[in-house]
Amino acid sequence: MESIQNVYKAELSDKDFGTLSNIITRETGIKMPIAKKVMLQARLKRRLTALKLFSFAEYTKFVLSPEGFSTELIHMIDAVSTNKTDFFREPVHFELLREVVLPRFLEHSSGQLFRVWSAGCSSGEEPYNIAMVIDDFLKGRSQIDYYVRASDISTAILRMAINAVYTEQRVLPVPKYMLHKYFMRSKDSNKKLFKVVPEIRNKVQFSRINFMDDTFKVPERFDVIFCRNVLIYFDRPTQKMVVSKLLRHLKPGGYLFIGHSESLIDMNLPLTGVRPTVFRKNKEE
Ligand SMILES: C[S@@+](CC[C@H](N)C(=O)[O-])C[C@H]1O[C@@H](n2cnc3c(N)ncnc32)[C@H](O)[C@@H]1O
């Protein structure tokens, strides 16, 4: 009888990598060059253990079966997605939100909701951060209300985001006054955990959205869309396809924020640059 220990010795062949990586790219858009083989092998070993399979050949066969495809795809996606994020990541975006976008909205609005979408929100730092900056800007001004839609493809990361609990290390970039205002400290002082306060959590609505879906189940149009450090995992045609779909949900004059290592150059999209990674959607003709 093969022992579960053998899973640790299991190796992913180039052929099985080819099969699995094609499925991943087709279903998520995420590029999977051969250089990612070691990473995929390491991350999928947990799945072999969970399924009591002893080789990647068996795993690949399972994924290709109708039952395996419907149940395992979600786990494969959780295993391959890169969820690196931070509070106040790329802080100039939050400055622009506070100093330009929100004052302009306040000036022109007559009591509408300010709607923001954090698309590819990972473990929640970005959408909670957006909500905190808006709340802090409004300082109890009741002229406008707001909400943040937050979405990701990975169900595992969405569970963490909804939980809204962060370690002391994770909240280091948060200014002290915001930490006091927007986080509750764990009662057990040994734990050093911080939970986002209900007033902020209630403003953020999470859902699972895959950018590869033909249409996003998002009924509203937004004033601002953050889609940062997600496009980088896709090839250029997929990037353009994703941004075009996101733009259907952005109001004319609305803002799109992308990550600092991403670019929309030569994509011929109805956008005008405001900063290198910040754009406004052109008014419709
Ligand atoms: C590196 S994180 C970026 C998080 C945050 N936006 C930031 O800038 O800190 C990228 C996120 O994109 C998500 N993602 C990858 N492919 C996706 C897809 N096809 N649809 C939706 N989200 C996707 C991943 O699950 C991951 O959480």
Coordinates of N, CA and C and ligand atoms in Angstrom, one line a residue, residues 24-25 27-30 77-78 80-87 89-90 93 118-127 151-155 157-158 170 208-213 216 226-234 238 242 258-259 262, ligand 1:
I24 N -6.0 26.1 -16.4 CA -6.0 27.2 -15.5 C -6.0 28.5 -16.4
T25 N -5.2 28.6 -17.5 CA -5.2 29.8 -18.3 C -6.6 30.0 -18.9
E27 N -9.5 29.1 -17.8 CA -10.6 29.4 -16.8 C -10.3 30.7 -16.1
T28 N -9.0 31.1 -15.9 CA -8.8 32.3 -15.1 C -8.1 33.4 -15.8
G29 N -7.5 33.1 -17.0 CA -6.7 34.1 -17.7 C -5.3 34.2 -17.3
I30 N -5.0 33.5 -16.1 CA -3.6 33.6 -15.6 C -2.6 32.9 -16.4
I77 N -7.8 27.0 -8.6 CA -7.8 28.4 -8.7 C -7.2 29.0 -7.4
D78 N -7.7 28.5 -6.3 CA -7.2 29.0 -5.0 C -5.7 28.7 -4.9
V80 N -3.5 28.5 -7.3 CA -2.6 29.3 -8.3 C -2.6 30.8 -8.1
S81 N -3.7 31.3 -7.5 CA -3.8 32.8 -7.5 C -2.8 33.4 -6.5
T82 N -2.2 34.5 -7.0 CA -1.2 35.2 -6.1 C -2.0 36.3 -5.5
N83 N -1.9 36.3 -4.1 CA -2.8 37.2 -3.4 C -2.1 38.3 -2.7
K84 N -0.9 38.5 -3.1 CA -0.1 39.6 -2.4 C -0.8 40.9 -2.4
T85 N -1.0 41.5 -1.2 CA -1.6 42.8 -1.1 C -1.2 43.4 0.2
D86 N -1.6 44.7 0.4 CA -1.2 45.4 1.6 C -2.2 46.5 1.9
F87 N -2.3 47.0 3.1 CA -3.0 48.2 3.4 C -2.1 49.3 2.8
R89 N -1.3 50.1 -0.1 CA -0.4 49.7 -1.2 C -0.5 50.8 -2.2
E90 N 0.6 51.2 -2.8 CA 0.6 52.3 -3.8 C -0.2 53.5 -3.2
H93 N -2.5 56.4 -4.8 CA -3.9 56.2 -5.2 C -4.9 56.7 -4.1
S118 N -13.6 47.4 -5.9 CA -12.3 46.8 -5.7 C -12.3 45.5 -6.4
A119 N -11.8 45.4 -7.7 CA -11.9 44.2 -8.5 C -10.6 43.5 -8.4
G120 N -10.7 42.3 -7.9 CA -9.4 41.5 -7.6 C -9.0 42.0 -6.2
C121 N -9.8 41.8 -5.2 CA -9.6 42.5 -3.9 C -8.7 41.7 -2.9
S122 N -8.4 40.4 -3.3 CA -7.6 39.6 -2.4 C -8.2 39.5 -1.0
S123 N -7.3 39.6 0.0 CA -7.8 39.3 1.4 C -8.4 40.6 2.1
G124 N -8.8 41.5 1.3 CA -9.7 42.6 1.8 C -9.0 43.9 2.2
E125 N -7.7 43.9 2.2 CA -7.0 45.2 2.6 C -7.4 46.3 1.7
E126 N -7.5 46.1 0.4 CA -7.8 47.2 -0.5 C -9.2 47.7 -0.3
P127 N -10.2 46.9 -0.4 CA -11.6 47.5 -0.2 C -11.8 48.1 1.2
S151 N -14.5 42.1 -5.1 CA -14.7 40.8 -5.7 C -13.3 40.1 -6.0
D152 N -13.4 38.8 -6.0 CA -12.2 38.1 -6.3 C -12.6 36.7 -6.9
I153 N -11.7 36.1 -7.6 CA -12.0 34.7 -8.2 C -11.8 33.7 -7.1
S154 N -11.0 33.9 -6.1 CA -10.6 32.9 -5.1 C -11.5 32.9 -3.9
T155 N -12.2 31.7 -3.8 CA -13.1 31.7 -2.6 C -12.4 31.6 -1.3
I157 N -9.6 33.1 -0.5 CA -9.2 34.5 -0.1 C -10.4 35.3 0.2
L158 N -11.5 35.1 -0.4 CA -12.7 35.9 0.0 C -13.1 35.6 1.4
R170 N 0.4 43.0 9.4 CA -0.4 43.4 8.3 C -0.9 44.9 8.4
R208 N -17.9 36.6 -5.5 CA -16.9 36.0 -6.3 C -17.2 36.4 -7.8
I209 N -16.3 37.0 -8.4 CA -16.4 37.3 -9.8 C -15.1 36.9 -10.5
N210 N -15.3 36.1 -11.6 CA -14.2 35.7 -12.4 C -14.1 36.6 -13.7
F211 N -13.0 37.3 -13.9 CA -12.9 38.2 -15.0 C -13.1 37.5 -16.4
M212 N -12.9 36.2 -16.4 CA -13.1 35.5 -17.6 C -14.6 35.3 -18.0
D213 N -15.5 35.5 -17.0 CA -16.9 35.3 -17.3 C -17.3 36.3 -18.4
F216 N -20.2 40.2 -16.0 CA -20.0 40.2 -14.6 C -21.4 40.5 -14.0
F226 N -11.1 50.2 -8.8 CA -9.7 49.8 -8.5 C -9.5 48.4 -9.1
C227 N -8.6 48.2 -10.1 CA -8.2 46.9 -10.6 C -6.7 46.9 -10.6
R228 N -6.1 46.6 -9.5 CA -4.7 46.8 -9.3 C -4.0 45.5 -9.1
N229 N -2.9 45.3 -9.8 CA -2.0 44.2 -9.7 C -2.7 42.8 -9.9
V230 N -3.6 42.9 -10.9 CA -4.3 41.7 -11.4 C -4.0 41.5 -12.8
L231 N -4.1 42.6 -13.6 CA -3.9 42.5 -15.1 C -2.5 41.9 -15.4
I232 N -1.6 42.1 -14.5 CA -0.2 41.7 -14.7 C -0.1 40.2 -14.9
Y233 N -1.1 39.4 -14.4 CA -1.1 38.0 -14.6 C -1.6 37.5 -15.9
F234 N -2.2 38.4 -16.7 CA -2.8 38.1 -18.0 C -1.9 38.5 -19.2
T238 N -5.9 39.5 -23.2 CA -6.8 39.3 -22.1 C -6.9 40.5 -21.2
V242 N -10.4 42.3 -20.4 CA -10.9 42.5 -19.0 C -11.2 44.0 -18.8
I258 N -5.1 51.4 -11.9 CA -4.5 50.1 -12.1 C -3.2 50.0 -11.3
G259 N -2.5 48.9 -11.3 CA -1.2 48.8 -10.5 C -0.1 49.5 -11.2
E262 N 1.6 48.0 -14.2 CA 0.7 47.7 -15.3 C 0.5 48.9 -16.2
Ligands
LIG1 C1 -2.0 40.3 -6.3 S1 -3.6 40.3 -5.8 C2 -4.0 42.1 -5.9 C3 -4.8 42.5 -4.7 C4 -5.1 44.0 -4.7 N1 -5.9 44.5 -5.8 C5 -3.8 44.8 -4.5 O1 -3.4 45.5 -5.5 O2 -3.2 44.8 -3.5 C6 -4.4 39.7 -7.3 C7 -5.8 39.1 -7.1 O3 -6.4 38.9 -8.4 C8 -7.2 37.8 -8.3 N2 -7.5 37.2 -9.6 C9 -6.7 36.5 -10.4 N3 -7.3 36.1 -11.6 C10 -8.5 36.6 -11.5 C11 -9.7 36.5 -12.3 N4 -9.6 35.8 -13.5 N5 -10.8 37.1 -11.9 C12 -10.9 37.7 -10.7 N6 -9.9 37.9 -9.9 C13 -8.7 37.3 -10.3 C14 -6.4 36.8 -7.4 O4 -7.2 35.8 -6.8 C15 -5.8 37.8 -6.4 O5 -6.5 37.9 -5.2

